[in-house]
């Protein structure tokens, strides 16, 4: 079934007659939508974890080849991300991670402090012991990466994202979490300019201090201290990125 469905999708992509005889077109649509959802999830994770940098370009064909699917689900996934301001389509139909002007970066930083601060305060009150342990586990992974002789910036970024999102999920406010995720779709690539600035940045930055303070406050059930540590984390990372003078005016 999987082989036939993939072929049907390619037929639709190529504009030929459609699925093979006997294959229900409703099944084709369902499977295609499932593929689009999977591709959307993969691309979203790429952006959230900062594995794509501002200005980085892709082609639909290149993305389809890398993911191992036809262009149709990739096109649908990209369209969703464009609507969320996470990607943009250029006149030559290339897909680009948007550049982030300094003013917009500063605006998003203020909004993040508000929304993520609220999620952090709420998580302190609502998190289960298991959820606290999950956040602490990601904090340890980040600290372990930071303590390596040559820290991997990409790995540090993933651990950082996982820590923050585990904390925000623990607030049990799905609408707020969705709003934060939308912000991270835009801000995630800019974090390339922080953790991937080089091993020294991972070692010498303040993120591990802020993370440890967040976990300590979470375990102590101290909402104000947790929010203070979270805001300091966002603000110090933002100051470093702004100091590099690589964001356009």
CSV table of C-alpha atoms in Angstrom, one decimal:
chain,number,residue,atom,x,y,z
A,1,UNK,CA,0.0,0.0,0.0
A,2,UNK,CA,2.8,2.4,0.9
A,3,UNK,CA,4.5,1.8,-2.5
A,4,UNK,CA,1.3,2.4,-4.5
A,5,UNK,CA,0.4,5.5,-2.5
A,6,UNK,CA,3.8,7.1,-3.1
A,7,UNK,CA,3.4,6.4,-6.8
A,8,UNK,CA,-0.1,7.9,-6.8
A,9,UNK,CA,1.3,11.0,-5.2
A,10,UNK,CA,4.0,11.3,-7.8
A,11,UNK,CA,1.3,10.9,-10.5
A,12,UNK,CA,-0.7,13.8,-9.0
A,13,UNK,CA,2.5,15.8,-8.7
A,14,UNK,CA,3.4,15.2,-12.4
A,15,UNK,CA,-0.1,16.0,-13.5
A,16,UNK,CA,-0.8,12.6,-15.0
A,17,UNK,CA,-4.0,10.7,-14.9
A,18,UNK,CA,-4.0,9.9,-11.2
A,19,UNK,CA,-3.8,6.9,-9.0
A,20,UNK,CA,-3.6,3.4,-10.3
A,21,UNK,CA,-6.8,1.6,-11.0
A,22,UNK,CA,-8.5,0.2,-7.8
A,23,UNK,CA,-6.8,2.7,-5.5
A,24,UNK,CA,-9.4,4.8,-3.8
A,25,UNK,CA,-8.7,8.5,-4.4
A,26,UNK,CA,-9.8,9.2,-0.9
A,27,UNK,CA,-7.0,7.0,0.5
A,28,UNK,CA,-4.5,8.9,-1.7
A,29,UNK,CA,-5.7,12.2,-0.2
A,30,UNK,CA,-5.5,10.9,3.3
A,31,UNK,CA,-2.0,9.5,2.9
A,32,UNK,CA,-0.9,12.7,1.1
A,33,UNK,CA,-2.2,14.8,4.0
A,34,UNK,CA,-0.4,12.5,6.4
A,35,UNK,CA,2.8,13.0,4.5
A,36,UNK,CA,2.3,16.7,4.5
A,37,UNK,CA,1.8,16.7,8.2
A,38,UNK,CA,5.0,14.6,8.7
A,39,UNK,CA,7.0,17.0,6.5
A,40,UNK,CA,5.5,20.0,8.3
A,41,UNK,CA,6.6,18.5,11.6
A,42,UNK,CA,10.1,17.8,10.3
A,43,UNK,CA,10.5,21.3,8.9
A,44,UNK,CA,9.0,22.9,12.0
A,45,UNK,CA,11.5,21.0,14.3
A,46,UNK,CA,14.3,22.2,12.0
A,47,UNK,CA,13.3,25.8,12.6
A,48,UNK,CA,12.4,25.5,16.3
A,49,UNK,CA,15.8,23.9,17.1
A,50,UNK,CA,17.7,26.5,15.1
A,51,UNK,CA,19.2,24.1,12.7
A,52,UNK,CA,18.5,26.5,9.8
A,53,UNK,CA,20.0,30.0,9.8
A,54,UNK,CA,18.4,33.3,8.8
A,55,UNK,CA,18.7,33.7,5.0
A,56,UNK,CA,19.3,30.0,4.4
A,57,UNK,CA,17.7,28.9,1.1
A,58,UNK,CA,16.1,25.7,0.0
A,59,UNK,CA,14.3,24.4,-3.1
A,60,UNK,CA,11.1,22.3,-3.0
A,61,UNK,CA,12.9,19.7,-5.0
A,62,UNK,CA,15.9,19.7,-2.7
A,63,UNK,CA,13.8,19.4,0.4
A,64,UNK,CA,11.7,16.6,-1.2
A,65,UNK,CA,14.9,14.7,-2.1
A,66,UNK,CA,16.4,15.2,1.4
A,67,UNK,CA,13.2,14.0,3.1
A,68,UNK,CA,12.6,11.2,0.6
A,69,UNK,CA,9.1,12.2,-0.6
A,70,UNK,CA,7.6,13.9,-3.6
A,71,UNK,CA,7.3,17.7,-3.9
A,72,UNK,CA,3.5,17.8,-3.2
A,73,UNK,CA,3.6,17.3,0.6
A,74,UNK,CA,6.7,19.5,0.8
A,75,UNK,CA,4.8,22.3,-1.0
A,76,UNK,CA,1.9,21.9,1.3
A,77,UNK,CA,4.1,22.0,4.4
A,78,UNK,CA,6.0,25.0,3.2
A,79,UNK,CA,2.8,26.8,2.5
A,80,UNK,CA,1.7,26.3,6.1
A,81,UNK,CA,5.1,27.6,7.4
A,82,UNK,CA,4.9,30.6,5.1
A,83,UNK,CA,1.5,31.5,6.6
A,84,UNK,CA,3.1,31.3,10.1
A,85,UNK,CA,5.9,33.7,9.0
A,86,UNK,CA,8.5,31.0,9.5
A,87,UNK,CA,9.5,30.7,5.8
A,88,UNK,CA,9.2,32.9,2.8
A,89,UNK,CA,9.0,32.1,-0.9
A,90,UNK,CA,11.2,34.2,-3.2
A,91,UNK,CA,10.3,35.4,-6.7
A,92,UNK,CA,12.4,32.5,-8.2
A,93,UNK,CA,10.3,30.1,-6.1
A,94,UNK,CA,13.2,29.3,-3.8
A,95,UNK,CA,12.3,29.0,-0.1
A,96,UNK,CA,14.2,31.1,2.4
A,97,UNK,CA,14.4,31.3,6.2
A,98,UNK,CA,13.4,35.0,6.6
A,99,UNK,CA,16.0,37.5,7.7
A,100,UNK,CA,15.3,39.1,11.1
A,101,UNK,CA,15.5,42.9,11.3
A,102,UNK,CA,16.9,44.2,14.6
A,103,UNK,CA,13.6,46.0,15.5
A,104,UNK,CA,11.6,42.9,15.0
A,105,UNK,CA,14.0,40.8,17.0
A,106,UNK,CA,13.7,43.3,19.9
A,107,UNK,CA,9.9,43.2,19.6
A,108,UNK,CA,9.8,39.4,19.7
A,109,UNK,CA,12.2,39.4,22.6
A,110,UNK,CA,9.8,41.5,24.6
A,111,UNK,CA,6.8,39.3,23.7
A,112,UNK,CA,8.8,36.2,24.5
A,113,UNK,CA,9.6,37.4,28.0
A,114,UNK,CA,5.9,38.0,28.6
A,115,UNK,CA,4.5,34.8,27.2
A,116,UNK,CA,7.3,32.5,28.2
A,117,UNK,CA,7.5,34.1,31.6
A,118,UNK,CA,3.8,33.4,32.1
A,119,UNK,CA,4.3,29.8,31.0
A,120,UNK,CA,7.2,29.4,33.4
A,121,UNK,CA,5.4,30.8,36.4
A,122,UNK,CA,2.4,28.6,35.7
A,123,UNK,CA,4.6,25.5,35.2
A,124,UNK,CA,6.2,26.0,38.6
A,125,UNK,CA,2.7,25.7,40.1
A,126,UNK,CA,1.4,23.0,37.8
A,127,UNK,CA,4.3,20.7,36.9
A,128,UNK,CA,4.3,17.1,38.1
A,129,UNK,CA,7.4,15.5,39.6
A,130,UNK,CA,7.9,13.7,36.4
A,131,UNK,CA,7.7,16.9,34.4
A,132,UNK,CA,10.2,18.6,36.7
A,133,UNK,CA,12.6,15.6,36.3
A,134,UNK,CA,12.2,15.9,32.5
A,135,UNK,CA,13.2,19.6,32.6
A,136,UNK,CA,16.1,18.8,34.9
A,137,UNK,CA,17.3,16.1,32.5
A,138,UNK,CA,17.5,18.5,29.6
A,139,UNK,CA,19.4,21.0,31.8
A,140,UNK,CA,21.9,18.3,32.6
A,141,UNK,CA,22.3,17.4,28.9
A,142,UNK,CA,23.0,21.1,28.1
A,143,UNK,CA,25.4,21.4,31.0
A,144,UNK,CA,27.2,18.2,29.9
A,145,UNK,CA,27.6,19.6,26.3
A,146,UNK,CA,28.8,22.9,27.6
A,147,UNK,CA,31.5,21.2,29.8
A,148,UNK,CA,33.0,19.3,26.8
A,149,UNK,CA,36.4,20.5,25.5
A,150,UNK,CA,34.8,21.3,22.2
A,151,UNK,CA,31.1,21.8,22.7
A,152,UNK,CA,28.8,21.2,19.7
A,153,UNK,CA,26.7,24.4,19.2
A,154,UNK,CA,24.0,22.5,17.3
A,155,UNK,CA,23.6,20.0,20.1
A,156,UNK,CA,23.5,22.7,22.7
A,157,UNK,CA,20.8,24.5,20.8
A,158,UNK,CA,18.7,21.3,20.7
A,159,UNK,CA,19.1,20.7,24.4
A,160,UNK,CA,18.2,24.4,25.0
A,161,UNK,CA,15.0,24.1,23.0
A,162,UNK,CA,14.0,20.8,24.6
A,163,UNK,CA,14.6,22.3,28.1
A,164,UNK,CA,12.4,25.4,27.4
A,165,UNK,CA,9.7,23.5,25.7
A,166,UNK,CA,9.5,20.8,28.4
A,167,UNK,CA,9.1,23.7,30.9
A,168,UNK,CA,6.4,25.4,28.9
A,169,UNK,CA,4.4,22.1,28.3
A,170,UNK,CA,4.4,21.6,32.1
A,171,UNK,CA,2.2,24.7,32.4
A,172,UNK,CA,-0.6,22.7,30.8
A,173,UNK,CA,-1.9,25.7,28.8
A,174,UNK,CA,-2.1,24.4,25.2
A,175,UNK,CA,-3.1,27.8,23.7
A,176,UNK,CA,-0.2,29.6,25.4
A,177,UNK,CA,2.1,26.8,24.3
A,178,UNK,CA,0.9,27.1,20.7
A,179,UNK,CA,1.6,30.9,20.8
A,180,UNK,CA,5.1,30.3,22.1
A,181,UNK,CA,5.8,27.7,19.5
A,182,UNK,CA,4.8,30.3,16.8
A,183,UNK,CA,7.3,32.7,18.2
A,184,UNK,CA,10.0,30.1,18.3
A,185,UNK,CA,9.4,29.2,14.6
A,186,UNK,CA,10.5,32.8,13.9
A,187,UNK,CA,13.2,33.2,16.5
A,188,UNK,CA,14.7,29.7,16.4
A,189,UNK,CA,16.9,30.3,13.4
A,190,UNK,CA,18.3,33.5,14.9
A,191,UNK,CA,19.6,31.4,17.8
A,192,UNK,CA,22.1,30.2,15.3
A,193,UNK,CA,23.8,33.5,15.9
A,194,UNK,CA,24.2,32.6,19.5
A,195,UNK,CA,25.1,29.0,20.3
A,196,UNK,CA,26.7,28.4,16.9
A,197,UNK,CA,29.0,31.4,17.2
A,198,UNK,CA,31.6,28.9,18.3
A,199,UNK,CA,32.6,26.5,21.1
A,200,UNK,CA,33.8,29.4,23.3
A,201,UNK,CA,30.4,31.0,23.2
A,202,UNK,CA,28.8,27.8,24.5
A,203,UNK,CA,31.4,27.5,27.3
A,204,UNK,CA,31.5,31.1,28.3
A,205,UNK,CA,27.8,32.1,27.8
A,206,UNK,CA,25.4,32.5,30.7
A,207,UNK,CA,22.8,30.0,29.5
A,208,UNK,CA,23.9,27.2,31.8
A,209,UNK,CA,23.7,29.5,34.8
A,210,UNK,CA,20.2,30.6,33.9
A,211,UNK,CA,19.1,27.1,33.2
A,212,UNK,CA,20.3,25.9,36.6
A,213,UNK,CA,18.5,28.7,38.3
A,214,UNK,CA,15.3,27.9,36.4
A,215,UNK,CA,15.5,24.3,37.5
A,216,UNK,CA,16.3,25.2,41.1
A,217,UNK,CA,13.3,27.5,41.2
A,218,UNK,CA,11.1,24.9,39.6
A,219,UNK,CA,12.0,22.3,42.2
A,220,UNK,CA,11.6,24.9,45.0
A,221,UNK,CA,8.2,25.8,43.6
A,222,UNK,CA,9.2,29.5,43.4
A,223,UNK,CA,7.4,31.1,40.4
A,224,UNK,CA,9.0,34.5,40.7
A,225,UNK,CA,12.5,33.2,40.8
A,226,UNK,CA,11.8,30.9,37.9
A,227,UNK,CA,10.4,33.8,35.8
A,228,UNK,CA,13.4,36.0,36.7
A,229,UNK,CA,15.9,33.3,35.5
A,230,UNK,CA,13.9,32.7,32.3
A,231,UNK,CA,13.8,36.4,31.4
A,232,UNK,CA,17.5,36.8,32.2
A,233,UNK,CA,18.2,33.9,29.9
A,234,UNK,CA,16.2,35.4,27.0
A,235,UNK,CA,17.6,38.8,27.6
A,236,UNK,CA,21.3,37.9,27.8
A,237,UNK,CA,21.1,35.7,24.6
A,238,UNK,CA,19.4,38.6,22.8
A,239,UNK,CA,22.0,41.1,23.9
A,240,UNK,CA,24.8,38.8,22.6
A,241,UNK,CA,23.0,38.4,19.2
A,242,UNK,CA,22.5,42.2,18.9
A,243,UNK,CA,26.1,42.8,19.8
A,244,UNK,CA,27.3,40.9,16.8
A,245,UNK,CA,25.7,43.4,14.5
A,246,UNK,CA,24.6,40.8,12.0
A,247,UNK,CA,20.9,41.5,12.0
A,248,UNK,CA,19.7,43.9,9.3
A,249,UNK,CA,18.3,47.3,10.2
